[in-house]
Short mmCIF file of C-alpha atoms in Angstrom, two decimals:
data_model
loop_
_atom_site.label_atom_id
_atom_site.label_comp_id
_atom_site.label_asym_id
_atom_site.label_seq_id
_atom_site.Cartn_x
_atom_site.Cartn_y
_atom_site.Cartn_z
CA UNK A 1 0.00 0.00 0.00
CA UNK A 2 1.22 3.46 -0.88
CA UNK A 3 1.89 5.64 2.12
CA UNK A 4 0.13 9.01 1.94
CA UNK A 5 0.92 10.71 5.25
CA UNK A 6 3.96 12.66 3.94
CA UNK A 7 4.27 15.05 0.99
CA UNK A 8 7.22 16.38 -1.03
CA UNK A 9 8.12 19.00 1.59
CA UNK A 10 8.29 16.31 4.26
CA UNK A 11 10.48 14.10 2.10
CA UNK A 12 12.84 17.00 1.36
CA UNK A 13 13.12 17.54 5.11
CA UNK A 14 13.83 13.82 5.52
CA UNK A 15 16.76 14.02 3.08
CA UNK A 16 18.20 17.02 4.91
CA UNK A 17 17.82 15.37 8.29
CA UNK A 18 19.32 12.08 7.09
CA UNK A 19 22.39 13.91 5.76
CA UNK A 20 22.70 15.83 9.05
CA UNK A 21 22.58 12.62 11.08
CA UNK A 22 25.20 10.95 8.92
CA UNK A 23 27.53 13.96 9.19
CA UNK A 24 26.98 15.20 12.74
CA UNK A 25 25.74 12.27 14.81
CA UNK A 26 26.85 8.88 13.49
CA UNK A 27 30.63 9.62 13.66
CA UNK A 28 30.45 10.61 17.36
CA UNK A 29 27.54 8.52 18.61
CA UNK A 30 29.68 5.80 20.18
CA UNK A 31 31.40 8.48 22.25
CA UNK A 32 28.05 9.89 23.37
CA UNK A 33 26.86 6.39 24.22
CA UNK A 34 29.93 5.71 26.36
CA UNK A 35 29.58 9.05 28.17
CA UNK A 36 25.85 8.55 28.69
CA UNK A 37 24.88 12.03 27.52
CA UNK A 38 24.66 14.24 24.44
CA UNK A 39 26.85 17.37 24.60
CA UNK A 40 24.84 20.50 25.40
CA UNK A 41 26.37 22.21 22.35
CA UNK A 42 24.70 19.68 20.05
CA UNK A 43 21.32 21.22 20.79
CA UNK A 44 22.45 24.46 19.19
CA UNK A 45 23.03 22.48 15.98
CA UNK A 46 19.50 21.12 16.16
CA UNK A 47 18.25 24.66 16.65
CA UNK A 48 20.22 25.88 13.63
CA UNK A 49 18.63 23.10 11.60
CA UNK A 50 15.27 24.53 12.59
CA UNK A 51 14.02 21.53 14.55
CA UNK A 52 12.96 23.50 17.62
CA UNK A 53 10.91 26.11 15.80
CA UNK A 54 8.75 24.14 13.38
CA UNK A 55 5.60 24.50 15.50
CA UNK A 56 6.48 27.89 17.02
CA UNK A 57 4.68 31.00 15.67
CA UNK A 58 6.71 33.11 13.24
CA UNK A 59 6.60 36.17 15.51
CA UNK A 60 8.79 34.27 17.99
CA UNK A 61 11.28 33.01 15.43
CA UNK A 62 9.60 29.78 14.39
CA UNK A 63 8.18 28.41 11.14
CA UNK A 64 4.58 28.81 12.27
CA UNK A 65 3.45 25.32 11.24
CA UNK A 66 0.87 23.23 13.08
CA UNK A 67 1.88 19.64 12.45
CA UNK A 68 3.66 16.71 14.08
CA UNK A 69 4.76 15.20 10.78
CA UNK A 70 8.26 16.62 10.96
CA UNK A 71 8.64 15.12 14.43
CA UNK A 72 7.46 11.80 12.99
CA UNK A 73 10.23 11.94 10.40
CA UNK A 74 12.75 12.58 13.16
CA UNK A 75 11.59 9.40 14.91
CA UNK A 76 12.00 7.41 11.70
CA UNK A 77 15.39 8.82 10.74
CA UNK A 78 17.05 8.55 14.14
CA UNK A 79 15.80 4.98 14.50
CA UNK A 80 16.96 4.16 10.98
CA UNK A 81 20.49 5.34 11.86
CA UNK A 82 20.46 3.63 15.26
CA UNK A 83 20.96 6.91 17.14
CA UNK A 84 19.02 9.33 19.32
CA UNK A 85 19.13 13.08 19.91
CA UNK A 86 19.37 12.65 23.67
CA UNK A 87 16.66 14.36 25.69
CA UNK A 88 15.80 16.98 23.09
CA UNK A 89 12.54 15.26 22.15
CA UNK A 90 11.01 16.36 25.44
CA UNK A 91 11.85 19.96 24.56
CA UNK A 92 9.56 19.93 21.52
CA UNK A 93 7.04 17.14 21.95
CA UNK A 94 6.26 17.58 25.66
CA UNK A 95 7.18 21.09 26.77
CA UNK A 96 6.16 23.17 23.75
CA UNK A 97 2.45 22.25 23.81
CA UNK A 98 2.15 23.57 27.37
CA UNK A 99 3.83 26.85 26.45
CA UNK A 100 1.58 27.33 23.44
CA UNK A 101 -1.57 26.34 25.32
CA UNK A 102 -1.00 28.11 28.64
CA UNK A 103 1.57 30.91 28.34
CA UNK A 104 0.43 34.52 28.27
CA UNK A 105 1.64 36.82 25.52
CA UNK A 106 4.23 38.21 27.94
CA UNK A 107 5.44 34.73 28.79
CA UNK A 108 5.65 33.68 25.15
CA UNK A 109 7.81 36.71 24.42
CA UNK A 110 10.17 35.66 27.22
CA UNK A 111 10.18 31.93 26.59
CA UNK A 112 9.81 31.15 22.91
CA UNK A 113 12.71 32.99 21.22
CA UNK A 114 15.17 31.25 23.56
CA UNK A 115 13.27 27.98 23.08
CA UNK A 116 13.72 28.17 19.30
CA UNK A 117 17.41 29.12 19.48
CA UNK A 118 18.29 26.37 21.94
CA UNK A 119 19.48 28.94 24.46
CA UNK A 120 16.90 27.54 26.89
CA UNK A 121 16.24 23.81 26.81
CA UNK A 122 13.01 22.71 28.46
CA UNK A 123 11.91 19.58 30.31
CA UNK A 124 8.84 18.61 32.31
CA UNK A 125 8.80 17.18 35.83
CA UNK A 126 5.76 15.14 36.81
CA UNK A 127 6.85 11.83 38.34
CA UNK A 128 7.90 11.65 41.98
CA UNK A 129 9.62 8.92 44.01
CA UNK A 130 6.94 6.49 45.13
CA UNK A 131 4.08 7.81 42.98
CA UNK A 132 4.77 6.37 39.52
CA UNK A 133 1.70 6.77 37.29
CA UNK A 134 -0.38 8.13 40.19
CA UNK A 135 0.15 11.82 39.47
CA UNK A 136 -2.67 12.79 41.82
CA UNK A 137 -0.50 11.47 44.65
CA UNK A 138 2.30 14.00 44.16
CA UNK A 139 3.72 15.64 47.27
CA UNK A 140 5.76 18.54 45.82
CA UNK A 141 4.24 21.82 47.00
CA UNK A 142 4.26 25.43 45.82
CA UNK A 143 2.99 27.91 48.41
CA UNK A 144 2.26 31.52 47.55
CA UNK A 145 4.33 34.00 49.55
CA UNK A 146 2.65 36.46 51.90
CA UNK A 147 3.39 39.38 49.60
CA UNK A 148 2.03 37.48 46.59
CA UNK A 149 5.14 37.96 44.45
CA UNK A 150 6.35 34.38 44.26
CA UNK A 151 5.69 30.75 45.12
CA UNK A 152 7.96 28.71 47.39
CA UNK A 153 8.63 25.32 45.82
CA UNK A 154 9.60 22.26 47.87
CA UNK A 155 9.80 18.60 46.91
CA UNK A 156 11.49 16.14 44.59
CA UNK A 157 11.01 14.60 41.14
CA UNK A 158 12.54 11.57 39.45
CA UNK A 159 12.89 10.02 35.97
CA UNK A 160 13.06 13.51 34.44
CA UNK A 161 14.20 13.19 30.83
CA UNK A 162 16.40 16.11 29.82
CA UNK A 163 16.81 17.00 33.46
CA UNK A 164 20.59 17.46 33.39
CA UNK A 165 20.75 19.91 30.49
CA UNK A 166 17.42 21.68 31.11
CA UNK A 167 17.42 25.45 31.57
CA UNK A 168 13.72 25.57 32.39
CA UNK A 169 11.52 22.80 33.73
CA UNK A 170 7.74 22.70 33.82
CA UNK A 171 7.26 21.51 37.40
CA UNK A 172 3.96 20.06 38.57
CA UNK A 173 3.29 20.96 42.21
CA UNK A 174 0.45 21.18 44.67
CA UNK A 175 -0.87 24.67 45.35
CA UNK A 176 -3.92 23.33 47.20
CA UNK A 177 -4.81 20.13 49.00
CA UNK A 178 -6.89 17.54 47.16
CA UNK A 179 -10.58 17.44 47.96
CA UNK A 180 -12.59 14.46 49.14
CA UNK A 181 -14.40 14.48 45.81
CA UNK A 182 -11.34 14.97 43.58
CA UNK A 183 -7.80 13.82 44.38
CA UNK A 184 -6.58 15.56 41.23
CA UNK A 185 -7.58 19.03 42.41
CA UNK A 186 -4.89 21.45 43.53
CA UNK A 187 -2.06 20.79 41.07
CA UNK A 188 -0.46 23.72 39.23
CA UNK A 189 2.28 24.08 36.61
CA UNK A 190 5.34 26.34 36.86
CA UNK A 191 8.07 27.22 34.35
CA UNK A 192 10.99 27.00 36.78
CA UNK A 193 14.39 28.51 36.01
CA UNK A 194 16.96 25.82 36.85
CA UNK A 195 19.46 28.47 37.98
CA UNK A 196 17.17 29.38 40.90
CA UNK A 197 18.60 29.11 44.39
CA UNK A 198 17.52 25.87 46.06
CA UNK A 199 17.04 24.04 42.75
CA UNK A 200 19.38 21.10 42.35
CA UNK A 201 19.98 18.24 39.95
CA UNK A 202 20.68 14.97 41.70
CA UNK A 203 21.88 11.75 40.12
CA UNK A 204 21.98 11.30 36.37
CA UNK A 205 20.19 7.98 36.42
CA UNK A 206 21.90 4.89 35.04
CA UNK A 207 19.28 3.36 32.75
CA UNK A 208 18.98 0.05 30.94
CA UNK A 209 18.58 1.86 27.62
CA UNK A 210 18.36 5.36 26.14
CA UNK A 211 21.91 5.85 27.32
CA UNK A 212 22.43 9.21 25.59
CA UNK A 213 19.28 10.69 27.13
CA UNK A 214 20.01 12.61 30.33
CA UNK A 215 17.48 11.39 32.89
CA UNK A 216 17.81 12.87 36.33
CA UNK A 217 16.49 13.34 39.82
CA UNK A 218 15.52 16.90 40.81
CA UNK A 219 15.16 18.48 44.22
CA UNK A 220 13.59 21.78 45.30
CA UNK A 221 14.35 23.40 48.64
CA UNK A 222 12.56 26.72 49.17
CA UNK A 223 12.89 27.61 45.48
CA UNK A 224 11.36 31.01 44.78
CA UNK A 225 9.29 30.91 41.59
CA UNK A 226 7.98 34.32 40.44
CA UNK A 227 4.20 34.44 39.98
CA UNK A 228 4.98 35.46 36.40
CA UNK A 229 6.14 31.87 35.80
CA UNK A 230 2.86 30.19 36.73
CA UNK A 231 1.53 28.48 33.59
CA UNK A 232 -2.22 28.72 33.23
CA UNK A 233 -4.49 28.92 36.25
CA UNK A 234 -3.84 27.67 39.75
CA UNK A 235 -5.11 24.20 40.62
CA UNK A 236 -5.94 23.21 37.02
CA UNK A 237 -2.67 21.45 36.31
CA UNK A 238 -4.13 17.94 36.17
CA UNK A 239 -6.63 19.08 33.55
CA UNK A 240 -3.80 20.58 31.49
CA UNK A 241 -1.75 17.39 31.78
CA UNK A 242 -4.69 15.37 30.54
CA UNK A 243 -5.08 17.63 27.51
CA UNK A 244 -1.51 16.94 26.35
CA UNK A 245 -1.18 13.25 27.19
CA UNK A 246 -2.59 12.09 23.81
CA UNK A 247 0.23 13.84 21.92
CA UNK A 248 2.83 12.39 24.29
CA UNK A 249 1.43 8.89 23.84
CA UNK A 250 1.29 9.32 20.07
CA UNK A 251 5.00 10.21 20.17
CA UNK A 252 5.82 7.04 22.08
CA UNK A 253 3.70 4.97 19.69
CA UNK A 254 5.30 6.45 16.60
CA UNK A 255 8.78 6.14 18.04
CA UNK A 256 8.16 2.48 18.85
CA UNK A 257 6.90 1.76 15.34
CA UNK A 258 10.00 3.51 13.91
CA UNK A 259 12.24 1.35 16.08
CA UNK A 260 10.51 -1.82 14.88
CA UNK A 261 10.91 -0.73 11.27
CA UNK A 262 14.61 -0.05 11.85
CA UNK A 263 15.05 -3.43 13.53
CA UNK A 264 13.80 -5.23 10.42
CA UNK A 265 16.21 -3.17 8.31
CA UNK A 266 19.15 -4.06 10.56
CA UNK A 267 18.23 -7.74 10.65
CA UNK A 268 17.70 -7.97 6.89
CA UNK A 269 21.11 -6.44 6.26
CA UNK A 270 22.80 -8.69 8.81
CA UNK A 271 21.35 -12.00 7.58
CA UNK A 272 22.29 -11.18 3.99
CA UNK A 273 25.91 -10.61 4.99
CA UNK A 274 26.37 -13.25 7.70
CA UNK A 275 27.13 -16.82 6.58
CA UNK A 276 26.66 -20.08 8.50
CA UNK A 277 27.23 -23.60 7.19
CA UNK A 278 28.55 -22.00 4.01
CA UNK A 279 25.36 -20.08 3.24
CA UNK A 280 23.99 -16.62 4.06
CA UNK A 281 21.64 -16.72 7.05
CA UNK A 282 19.03 -15.17 4.76
CA UNK A 283 19.03 -18.37 2.68
CA UNK A 284 17.26 -20.40 5.37
CA UNK A 285 13.49 -20.68 5.37
CA UNK A 286 13.21 -19.85 9.07
CA UNK A 287 14.99 -16.53 8.48
CA UNK A 288 12.66 -15.65 5.62
CA UNK A 289 9.56 -16.57 7.61
CA UNK A 290 10.69 -14.65 10.70
CA UNK A 291 11.45 -11.47 8.77
CA UNK A 292 8.26 -11.78 6.74
CA UNK A 293 6.22 -12.03 9.94
CA UNK A 294 8.08 -9.04 11.41
CA UNK A 295 7.48 -7.00 8.26
CA UNK A 296 3.75 -7.75 8.42
CA UNK A 297 3.63 -6.50 12.01
CA UNK A 298 5.58 -3.36 11.11
CA UNK A 299 3.16 -2.66 8.25
CA UNK A 300 0.24 -2.85 10.68
CA UNK A 301 2.00 -0.64 13.24
CA UNK A 302 2.81 1.91 10.53
CA UNK A 303 -0.86 2.12 9.58
CA UNK A 304 -1.88 2.63 13.22
CA UNK A 305 0.87 5.21 13.84
CA UNK A 306 0.03 7.14 10.66
CA UNK A 307 -3.68 7.16 11.43
CA UNK A 308 -2.98 8.50 14.91
CA UNK A 309 -0.67 11.14 13.41
CA UNK A 310 -3.38 12.38 11.05
CA UNK A 311 -5.90 12.50 13.89
CA UNK A 312 -3.44 14.38 16.10
CA UNK A 313 -2.76 16.99 13.42
CA UNK A 314 -6.50 17.40 12.94
CA UNK A 315 -7.00 17.89 16.69
CA UNK A 316 -9.16 14.78 16.83
CA UNK A 317 -6.96 12.21 18.60
CA UNK A 318 -8.88 11.07 21.69
CA UNK A 319 -7.25 9.79 24.87
CA UNK A 320 -8.55 6.27 24.17
CA UNK A 321 -7.28 6.31 20.57
CA UNK A 322 -3.86 7.51 21.72
CA UNK A 323 -3.80 4.78 24.38
CA UNK A 324 -4.74 2.17 21.77
CA UNK A 325 -2.01 3.35 19.39
CA UNK A 326 0.59 3.34 22.16
CA UNK A 327 -0.42 -0.10 23.39
CA UNK A 328 -0.42 -1.65 19.93
CA UNK A 329 2.76 -0.08 18.56
CA UNK A 330 4.84 -0.66 21.67
CA UNK A 331 3.78 -4.30 21.90
CA UNK A 332 4.56 -4.82 18.20
CA UNK A 333 7.97 -3.21 18.64
CA UNK A 334 8.70 -5.47 21.61
CA UNK A 335 7.99 -8.60 19.58
CA UNK A 336 9.68 -7.48 16.37
CA UNK A 337 12.89 -6.20 17.94
CA UNK A 338 13.24 -9.34 20.03
CA UNK A 339 12.89 -11.56 16.95
CA UNK A 340 15.29 -9.44 14.93
CA UNK A 341 17.87 -9.62 17.72
CA UNK A 342 17.49 -13.41 17.71
CA UNK A 343 18.38 -13.48 14.01
CA UNK A 344 21.68 -11.76 14.89
CA UNK A 345 22.64 -14.63 17.17
CA UNK A 346 25.31 -13.79 19.74
CA UNK A 347 26.24 -10.57 17.97
CA UNK A 348 22.77 -9.25 18.67
CA UNK A 349 23.73 -9.09 22.34
CA UNK A 350 26.69 -6.81 21.68
CA UNK A 351 26.19 -3.06 22.08
CA UNK A 352 28.33 -2.38 19.02
CA UNK A 353 25.37 -3.60 16.97
CA UNK A 354 22.40 -1.21 16.69
CA UNK A 355 19.90 -4.01 17.33
CA UNK A 356 21.23 -4.45 20.89
CA UNK A 357 20.78 -0.76 21.63
CA UNK A 358 17.31 -0.80 20.09
CA UNK A 359 16.37 -3.74 22.28
CA UNK A 360 17.34 -1.84 25.44
CA UNK A 361 15.93 1.50 24.28
CA UNK A 362 12.59 0.00 23.31
CA UNK A 363 11.79 -1.58 26.67
CA UNK A 364 10.77 1.66 28.36
CA UNK A 365 8.10 2.38 25.74
CA UNK A 366 5.68 0.09 27.58
CA UNK A 367 6.35 1.94 30.84
CA UNK A 368 6.67 5.70 30.42
CA UNK A 369 3.85 7.93 29.27
CA UNK A 370 1.60 5.49 31.14
CA UNK A 371 2.23 1.75 31.40
CA UNK A 372 0.59 -0.77 29.08
CA UNK A 373 -1.69 -1.67 31.97
CA UNK A 374 -2.83 1.96 32.26
CA UNK A 375 -3.44 2.04 28.49
CA UNK A 376 -5.66 -1.03 28.77
CA UNK A 377 -7.58 0.62 31.60
CA UNK A 378 -8.20 3.74 29.49
CA UNK A 379 -9.33 1.68 26.49
CA UNK A 380 -11.61 -0.52 28.59
CA UNK A 381 -13.24 2.53 30.18
CA UNK A 382 -13.86 4.00 26.72
CA UNK A 383 -15.51 0.70 25.78
CA UNK A 384 -17.91 1.15 28.68
CA UNK A 385 -16.37 -1.67 30.69
#
């Protein structure tokens, strides 16, 4: 079936991005992988390429587009090359929607030009130690000062992608206690300057995969956050989070599909070059059947991911549809990547081969952004069950 989700402009962007990856990322990626982080200076190169401003209004230095299709191409091209851009995906996919949805004109003038240029990298801090997916159980607090000029932020966050390099972090904190009727009441969002006194970055977490993505623990001790950095209205943070979760889950779904597609590419190339018993591994019927089955699953995941992308761009992607896409694509990727690694034999277990890194990177897709179990709960509720 002919794919229709991308046009000539998108494909021209793909060619540019592929050339950029080959020139600027592939030659140094092993070094990044060993160090466990992407150099901060690399983000300026992404900014120069225009990746941070695609969905930012022109008046703030962006391209003024309203589409996630260029982000989709980034997922496909980084997976194809067996690399990542570190934690920069959070900057665009997660943080930007909150700025566009909630920031005042004054805030946009302060935030967005530096966002586009890479001068200020953004992250978002929701998860806390001990709460996991239960965001309503967060303990971090933000209390308004007596003179009403600032909030005093106290608490801790964990698993914060982009947390080491971030210059501003959207921190979710309690400004009011939950009510008996609604545990989700009382959460607010703040655009916190990471240079603020009392703000500290703890451990850069040692993860199973996504080694180049800086994931950190954050701590706040009497951090003064100006009232001018409150995003949206007080106590409506949980509602705002719910509004943006479909786009986050689409991103995970599309990224997982792209990883599965790349895995088939890596395995196909490997079995054509590797010989056993005097024949290429690709010659054996089992190899052909395994890759054919994987390709069929990737084709199905591509259709689901593309459909969700079109719905997202049209503003019609529902929470249940996003959950369904995430559940399906991440489960497909799990199966496909595992089978493709198996076709590599012992070499598939070596980190020098992209399939090994994909295997480790892919595992978190069924956890973050809401676990597969949470996705099933959302889908079942939408079914009236």
